[in-house]
JSON list of C-alpha atoms and ligand atoms in Angstrom, two decimals:
[
{"chain": "A", "resi": 1, "resn": "MET", "atom": "CA", "xyz": [0.04, 0.05, 0.00]},
{"chain": "A", "resi": 2, "resn": "CYS", "atom": "CA", "xyz": [1.27, 3.48, -0.73]},
{"chain": "A", "resi": 3, "resn": "LEU", "atom": "CA", "xyz": [1.67, 6.66, 1.21]},
{"chain": "A", "resi": 4, "resn": "THR", "atom": "CA", "xyz": [1.40, 10.06, -0.55]},
{"chain": "A", "resi": 5, "resn": "ASN", "atom": "CA", "xyz": [3.70, 13.14, -0.18]},
{"chain": "A", "resi": 6, "resn": "ASP", "atom": "CA", "xyz": [1.31, 14.43, 2.59]},
{"chain": "A", "resi": 7, "resn": "GLU", "atom": "CA", "xyz": [2.32, 11.28, 4.65]},
{"chain": "A", "resi": 8, "resn": "LEU", "atom": "CA", "xyz": [5.99, 11.40, 4.39]},
{"chain": "A", "resi": 9, "resn": "ASP", "atom": "CA", "xyz": [6.28, 12.03, 8.20]},
{"chain": "A", "resi": 10, "resn": "VAL", "atom": "CA", "xyz": [4.54, 8.91, 9.08]},
{"chain": "A", "resi": 11, "resn": "LYS", "atom": "CA", "xyz": [6.84, 6.82, 11.45]},
{"chain": "A", "resi": 12, "resn": "MET", "atom": "CA", "xyz": [7.99, 3.52, 10.03]},
{"chain": "A", "resi": 13, "resn": "ASP", "atom": "CA", "xyz": [6.79, 1.19, 12.77]},
{"chain": "A", "resi": 14, "resn": "PHE", "atom": "CA", "xyz": [3.92, -1.37, 12.83]},
{"chain": "A", "resi": 15, "resn": "ARG", "atom": "CA", "xyz": [1.57, 0.90, 14.69]},
{"chain": "A", "resi": 16, "resn": "SER", "atom": "CA", "xyz": [2.10, 4.20, 12.64]},
{"chain": "A", "resi": 17, "resn": "LEU", "atom": "CA", "xyz": [1.84, 2.67, 9.51]},
{"chain": "A", "resi": 18, "resn": "ALA", "atom": "CA", "xyz": [-1.24, 0.68, 10.49]},
{"chain": "A", "resi": 19, "resn": "LEU", "atom": "CA", "xyz": [-2.81, 3.85, 11.51]},
{"chain": "A", "resi": 20, "resn": "ALA", "atom": "CA", "xyz": [-2.03, 5.39, 7.95]},
{"chain": "A", "resi": 21, "resn": "GLY", "atom": "CA", "xyz": [-3.86, 2.46, 6.57]},
{"chain": "A", "resi": 22, "resn": "THR", "atom": "CA", "xyz": [-0.64, 0.68, 5.25]},
{"chain": "A", "resi": 23, "resn": "MET", "atom": "CA", "xyz": [1.68, -2.01, 6.68]},
{"chain": "A", "resi": 24, "resn": "LEU", "atom": "CA", "xyz": [5.22, -2.65, 7.21]},
{"chain": "A", "resi": 25, "resn": "GLY", "atom": "CA", "xyz": [5.54, -5.76, 5.14]},
{"chain": "A", "resi": 26, "resn": "SER", "atom": "CA", "xyz": [8.98, -6.97, 4.44]},
{"chain": "A", "resi": 27, "resn": "GLY", "atom": "CA", "xyz": [10.27, -3.66, 5.42]},
{"chain": "A", "resi": 28, "resn": "ALA", "atom": "CA", "xyz": [11.01, -2.50, 1.71]},
{"chain": "A", "resi": 29, "resn": "VAL", "atom": "CA", "xyz": [10.66, 1.16, 0.59]},
{"chain": "A", "resi": 30, "resn": "ILE", "atom": "CA", "xyz": [10.19, 2.17, -2.83]},
{"chain": "A", "resi": 31, "resn": "VAL", "atom": "CA", "xyz": [10.32, 5.89, -3.43]},
{"chain": "A", "resi": 32, "resn": "MET", "atom": "CA", "xyz": [8.81, 7.35, -6.46]},
{"chain": "A", "resi": 33, "resn": "ASP", "atom": "CA", "xyz": [8.77, 10.99, -7.83]},
{"chain": "A", "resi": 34, "resn": "GLU", "atom": "CA", "xyz": [6.14, 13.28, -9.59]},
{"chain": "A", "resi": 35, "resn": "ASP", "atom": "CA", "xyz": [6.94, 11.54, -12.93]},
{"chain": "A", "resi": 36, "resn": "THR", "atom": "CA", "xyz": [6.12, 7.98, -12.05]},
{"chain": "A", "resi": 37, "resn": "CYS", "atom": "CA", "xyz": [3.10, 6.50, -13.67]},
{"chain": "A", "resi": 38, "resn": "MET", "atom": "CA", "xyz": [0.79, 5.21, -11.00]},
{"chain": "A", "resi": 39, "resn": "VAL", "atom": "CA", "xyz": [-1.03, 2.99, -13.74]},
{"chain": "A", "resi": 40, "resn": "GLU", "atom": "CA", "xyz": [2.30, 1.47, -14.39]},
{"chain": "A", "resi": 41, "resn": "VAL", "atom": "CA", "xyz": [2.98, 1.04, -10.86]},
{"chain": "A", "resi": 42, "resn": "ALA", "atom": "CA", "xyz": [-0.30, -0.78, -10.35]},
{"chain": "A", "resi": 43, "resn": "ILE", "atom": "CA", "xyz": [0.49, -3.14, -13.37]},
{"chain": "A", "resi": 44, "resn": "ASN", "atom": "CA", "xyz": [3.86, -3.99, -11.93]},
{"chain": "A", "resi": 45, "resn": "ALA", "atom": "CA", "xyz": [2.42, -4.83, -8.58]},
{"chain": "A", "resi": 46, "resn": "CYS", "atom": "CA", "xyz": [-0.41, -6.94, -10.18]},
{"chain": "A", "resi": 47, "resn": "SER", "atom": "CA", "xyz": [2.07, -8.83, -12.29]},
{"chain": "A", "resi": 48, "resn": "PHE", "atom": "CA", "xyz": [3.89, -9.73, -9.32]},
{"chain": "A", "resi": 49, "resn": "TYR", "atom": "CA", "xyz": [0.94, -11.21, -7.71]},
{"chain": "A", "resi": 50, "resn": "THR", "atom": "CA", "xyz": [-0.17, -12.86, -10.98]},
{"chain": "A", "resi": 51, "resn": "ASP", "atom": "CA", "xyz": [3.08, -14.56, -11.24]},
{"chain": "A", "resi": 52, "resn": "GLU", "atom": "CA", "xyz": [3.31, -15.66, -7.51]},
{"chain": "A", "resi": 53, "resn": "SER", "atom": "CA", "xyz": [-0.32, -17.00, -7.37]},
{"chain": "A", "resi": 54, "resn": "CYS", "atom": "CA", "xyz": [-0.04, -20.82, -7.26]},
{"chain": "A", "resi": 55, "resn": "GLY", "atom": "CA", "xyz": [-3.49, -20.78, -8.94]},
{"chain": "A", "resi": 56, "resn": "SER", "atom": "CA", "xyz": [-5.16, -23.28, -6.50]},
{"chain": "A", "resi": 57, "resn": "CYS", "atom": "CA", "xyz": [-8.20, -21.10, -5.77]},
{"chain": "A", "resi": 58, "resn": "THR", "atom": "CA", "xyz": [-10.13, -19.08, -8.10]},
{"chain": "A", "resi": 59, "resn": "PRO", "atom": "CA", "xyz": [-10.36, -15.60, -6.54]},
{"chain": "A", "resi": 60, "resn": "CYS", "atom": "CA", "xyz": [-6.60, -15.23, -6.58]},
{"chain": "A", "resi": 61, "resn": "ARG", "atom": "CA", "xyz": [-5.94, -17.15, -9.84]},
{"chain": "A", "resi": 62, "resn": "GLU", "atom": "CA", "xyz": [-8.69, -15.27, -11.82]},
{"chain": "A", "resi": 63, "resn": "GLY", "atom": "CA", "xyz": [-8.82, -12.05, -9.68]},
{"chain": "A", "resi": 64, "resn": "ASN", "atom": "CA", "xyz": [-5.27, -10.90, -10.58]},
{"chain": "A", "resi": 65, "resn": "ARG", "atom": "CA", "xyz": [-5.71, -11.86, -14.11]},
{"chain": "A", "resi": 66, "resn": "TRP", "atom": "CA", "xyz": [-8.63, -9.81, -14.47]},
{"chain": "A", "resi": 67, "resn": "ILE", "atom": "CA", "xyz": [-7.41, -6.83, -12.55]},
{"chain": "A", "resi": 68, "resn": "LYS", "atom": "CA", "xyz": [-4.21, -7.08, -14.73]},
{"chain": "A", "resi": 69, "resn": "ARG", "atom": "CA", "xyz": [-6.54, -6.99, -17.99]},
{"chain": "A", "resi": 70, "resn": "ILE", "atom": "CA", "xyz": [-8.41, -4.02, -16.72]},
{"chain": "A", "resi": 71, "resn": "LEU", "atom": "CA", "xyz": [-5.30, -2.01, -15.93]},
{"chain": "A", "resi": 72, "resn": "ASP", "atom": "CA", "xyz": [-3.69, -2.88, -19.06]},
{"chain": "A", "resi": 73, "resn": "ARG", "atom": "CA", "xyz": [-6.86, -1.40, -20.89]},
{"chain": "A", "resi": 74, "resn": "VAL", "atom": "CA", "xyz": [-6.44, 1.66, -18.71]},
{"chain": "A", "resi": 75, "resn": "LYS", "atom": "CA", "xyz": [-2.93, 2.25, -19.51]},
{"chain": "A", "resi": 76, "resn": "GLU", "atom": "CA", "xyz": [-3.96, 2.12, -23.22]},
{"chain": "A", "resi": 77, "resn": "GLY", "atom": "CA", "xyz": [-7.23, 4.40, -22.63]},
{"chain": "A", "resi": 78, "resn": "ALA", "atom": "CA", "xyz": [-9.55, 1.71, -23.79]},
{"chain": "A", "resi": 79, "resn": "SER", "atom": "CA", "xyz": [-11.20, 1.56, -20.26]},
{"chain": "A", "resi": 80, "resn": "SER", "atom": "CA", "xyz": [-13.81, 3.51, -18.34]},
{"chain": "A", "resi": 81, "resn": "GLU", "atom": "CA", "xyz": [-14.03, 4.91, -14.89]},
{"chain": "A", "resi": 82, "resn": "GLY", "atom": "CA", "xyz": [-16.83, 2.35, -14.17]},
{"chain": "A", "resi": 83, "resn": "GLU", "atom": "CA", "xyz": [-14.03, -0.39, -14.60]},
{"chain": "A", "resi": 84, "resn": "LEU", "atom": "CA", "xyz": [-12.13, 1.11, -11.72]},
{"chain": "A", "resi": 85, "resn": "SER", "atom": "CA", "xyz": [-15.10, 0.15, -9.61]},
{"chain": "A", "resi": 86, "resn": "VAL", "atom": "CA", "xyz": [-14.86, -3.35, -11.15]},
{"chain": "A", "resi": 87, "resn": "ILE", "atom": "CA", "xyz": [-11.29, -3.40, -9.90]},
{"chain": "A", "resi": 88, "resn": "GLU", "atom": "CA", "xyz": [-12.24, -2.32, -6.43]},
{"chain": "A", "resi": 89, "resn": "GLU", "atom": "CA", "xyz": [-15.13, -5.07, -6.30]},
{"chain": "A", "resi": 90, "resn": "LEU", "atom": "CA", "xyz": [-12.72, -7.93, -7.48]},
{"chain": "A", "resi": 91, "resn": "GLY", "atom": "CA", "xyz": [-10.33, -6.79, -4.83]},
{"chain": "A", "resi": 92, "resn": "GLU", "atom": "CA", "xyz": [-12.59, -6.85, -1.90]},
{"chain": "A", "resi": 93, "resn": "ASN", "atom": "CA", "xyz": [-13.81, -10.29, -3.21]},
{"chain": "A", "resi": 94, "resn": "MET", "atom": "CA", "xyz": [-10.12, -11.45, -3.15]},
{"chain": "A", "resi": 95, "resn": "ARG", "atom": "CA", "xyz": [-9.50, -10.13, 0.28]},
{"chain": "A", "resi": 96, "resn": "GLU", "atom": "CA", "xyz": [-12.51, -12.13, 1.39]},
{"chain": "A", "resi": 97, "resn": "GLY", "atom": "CA", "xyz": [-12.18, -15.35, -0.59]},
{"chain": "A", "resi": 98, "resn": "CYS", "atom": "CA", "xyz": [-8.80, -16.06, -1.20]},
{"chain": "A", "resi": 99, "resn": "PHE", "atom": "CA", "xyz": [-7.37, -19.16, 0.62]},
{"chain": "A", "resi": 100, "resn": "CYS", "atom": "CA", "xyz": [-4.00, -17.61, 1.84]},
{"chain": "A", "resi": 101, "resn": "ALA", "atom": "CA", "xyz": [-2.38, -14.55, 2.96]},
{"chain": "A", "resi": 102, "resn": "LEU", "atom": "CA", "xyz": [-0.82, -14.05, -0.42]},
{"chain": "A", "resi": 103, "resn": "GLY", "atom": "CA", "xyz": [-4.07, -13.72, -2.26]},
{"chain": "A", "resi": 104, "resn": "MET", "atom": "CA", "xyz": [-5.76, -11.59, 0.49]},
{"chain": "A", "resi": 105, "resn": "ALA", "atom": "CA", "xyz": [-2.98, -9.02, 0.09]},
{"chain": "A", "resi": 106, "resn": "ALA", "atom": "CA", "xyz": [-2.56, -9.30, -3.64]},
{"chain": "A", "resi": 107, "resn": "PRO", "atom": "CA", "xyz": [-5.30, -6.44, -4.47]},
{"chain": "A", "resi": 108, "resn": "ASN", "atom": "CA", "xyz": [-4.00, -4.11, -1.57]},
{"chain": "A", "resi": 109, "resn": "PRO", "atom": "CA", "xyz": [-1.33, -2.10, -3.64]},
{"chain": "A", "resi": 110, "resn": "VAL", "atom": "CA", "xyz": [-3.58, -1.55, -6.71]},
{"chain": "A", "resi": 111, "resn": "LEU", "atom": "CA", "xyz": [-6.56, -0.78, -4.38]},
{"chain": "A", "resi": 112, "resn": "SER", "atom": "CA", "xyz": [-4.44, 1.69, -2.47]},
{"chain": "A", "resi": 113, "resn": "LEU", "atom": "CA", "xyz": [-3.18, 3.42, -5.82]},
{"chain": "A", "resi": 114, "resn": "ILE", "atom": "CA", "xyz": [-6.65, 3.68, -7.11]},
{"chain": "A", "resi": 115, "resn": "LYS", "atom": "CA", "xyz": [-7.65, 5.35, -3.82]},
{"chain": "A", "resi": 116, "resn": "LYS", "atom": "CA", "xyz": [-4.84, 7.78, -3.38]},
{"chain": "A", "resi": 117, "resn": "PHE", "atom": "CA", "xyz": [-4.36, 8.41, -7.22]},
{"chain": "A", "resi": 118, "resn": "ARG", "atom": "CA", "xyz": [-7.87, 7.99, -8.51]},
{"chain": "A", "resi": 119, "resn": "ASP", "atom": "CA", "xyz": [-7.43, 11.17, -10.68]},
{"chain": "A", "resi": 120, "resn": "ASP", "atom": "CA", "xyz": [-4.39, 9.61, -12.56]},
{"chain": "A", "resi": 121, "resn": "PHE", "atom": "CA", "xyz": [-6.17, 6.65, -13.42]},
{"chain": "A", "resi": 122, "resn": "ILE", "atom": "CA", "xyz": [-9.05, 8.75, -14.90]},
{"chain": "A", "resi": 123, "resn": "LYS", "atom": "CA", "xyz": [-6.73, 11.11, -16.70]},
{"chain": "A", "resi": 124, "resn": "HIS", "atom": "CA", "xyz": [-5.03, 8.01, -18.30]},
{"chain": "A", "resi": 125, "resn": "ILE", "atom": "CA", "xyz": [-8.36, 6.98, -19.62]},
{"chain": "A", "resi": 126, "resn": "GLU", "atom": "CA", "xyz": [-9.51, 10.30, -20.99]},
{"chain": "A", "resi": 127, "resn": "LEU", "atom": "CA", "xyz": [-6.11, 11.21, -22.40]},
{"chain": "A", "resi": 128, "resn": "LYS", "atom": "CA", "xyz": [-5.05, 7.79, -23.40]},
{"chain": "A", "resi": 129, "resn": "HIS", "atom": "CA", "xyz": [-1.73, 8.44, -21.96]},
{"chain": "A", "resi": 130, "resn": "CYS", "atom": "CA", "xyz": [-0.01, 9.15, -18.78]},
{"chain": "A", "resi": 131, "resn": "PRO", "atom": "CA", "xyz": [-1.05, 12.55, -17.48]},
{"chain": "A", "resi": 132, "resn": "ARG", "atom": "CA", "xyz": [2.40, 12.71, -15.81]},
{"chain": "A", "resi": 133, "resn": "LYS", "atom": "CA", "xyz": [4.39, 12.46, -18.92]},
{"chain": "A", "resi": 134, "resn": "VAL", "atom": "CA", "xyz": [4.45, 14.95, -21.76]},
{"chain": "A", "resi": 135, "resn": "GLU", "atom": "CA", "xyz": [4.81, 12.34, -24.67]},
{"chain": "A", "resi": 136, "resn": "GLY", "atom": "CA", "xyz": [2.82, 9.61, -22.94]},
{"chain": "A", "resi": 137, "resn": "ASN", "atom": "CA", "xyz": [4.20, 6.23, -22.11]},
{"chain": "B", "resi": 201, "resn": "SF4", "atom": "S1", "xyz": [-4.62, -17.18, -2.48]},
{"chain": "B", "resi": 201, "resn": "SF4", "atom": "FE1", "xyz": [-2.87, -18.62, -1.96]},
{"chain": "B", "resi": 201, "resn": "SF4", "atom": "S2", "xyz": [-3.71, -20.65, -2.37]},
{"chain": "B", "resi": 201, "resn": "SF4", "atom": "FE2", "xyz": [-5.15, -19.31, -3.45]},
{"chain": "B", "resi": 201, "resn": "SF4", "atom": "S3", "xyz": [-4.31, -19.28, -5.42]},
{"chain": "B", "resi": 201, "resn": "SF4", "atom": "FE3", "xyz": [-3.39, -17.54, -4.34]},
{"chain": "B", "resi": 201, "resn": "SF4", "atom": "S4", "xyz": [-1.38, -18.28, -3.64]},
{"chain": "B", "resi": 201, "resn": "SF4", "atom": "FE4", "xyz": [-2.66, -20.10, -4.11]}
]
């Protein structure tokens, strides 16, 4: 899950991060600047979980694939704002229906990015390229 520039002063401990709606996880921190495409970040996170899924249960196996397909369409500008709601619904179903912790956690980065950078996703759809880059990506 991500923190915005307004949350840079959040302490890096379990309690503070939980209060900010995120978690310490493995303790790794990825810092992104204002040129980073949030749709690309979401696609990369979703691709990781799609690859890591063992495929045993349907919500994880199919949920990751569905979310990845929609994100690819968002990137191409071939999606709609309504499909962001589909991602959110799929993510909630994964949190509740996946068999193990990997699947339950899989939608968290994407849901967090859509929640905190929703305008980026909508502009991506409207402009058919990344709003953070002049030439698109
Ligand atoms: S939730 Fe766990 S058991 Fe289910 S497919 Fe994903 S990795 Fe496998």
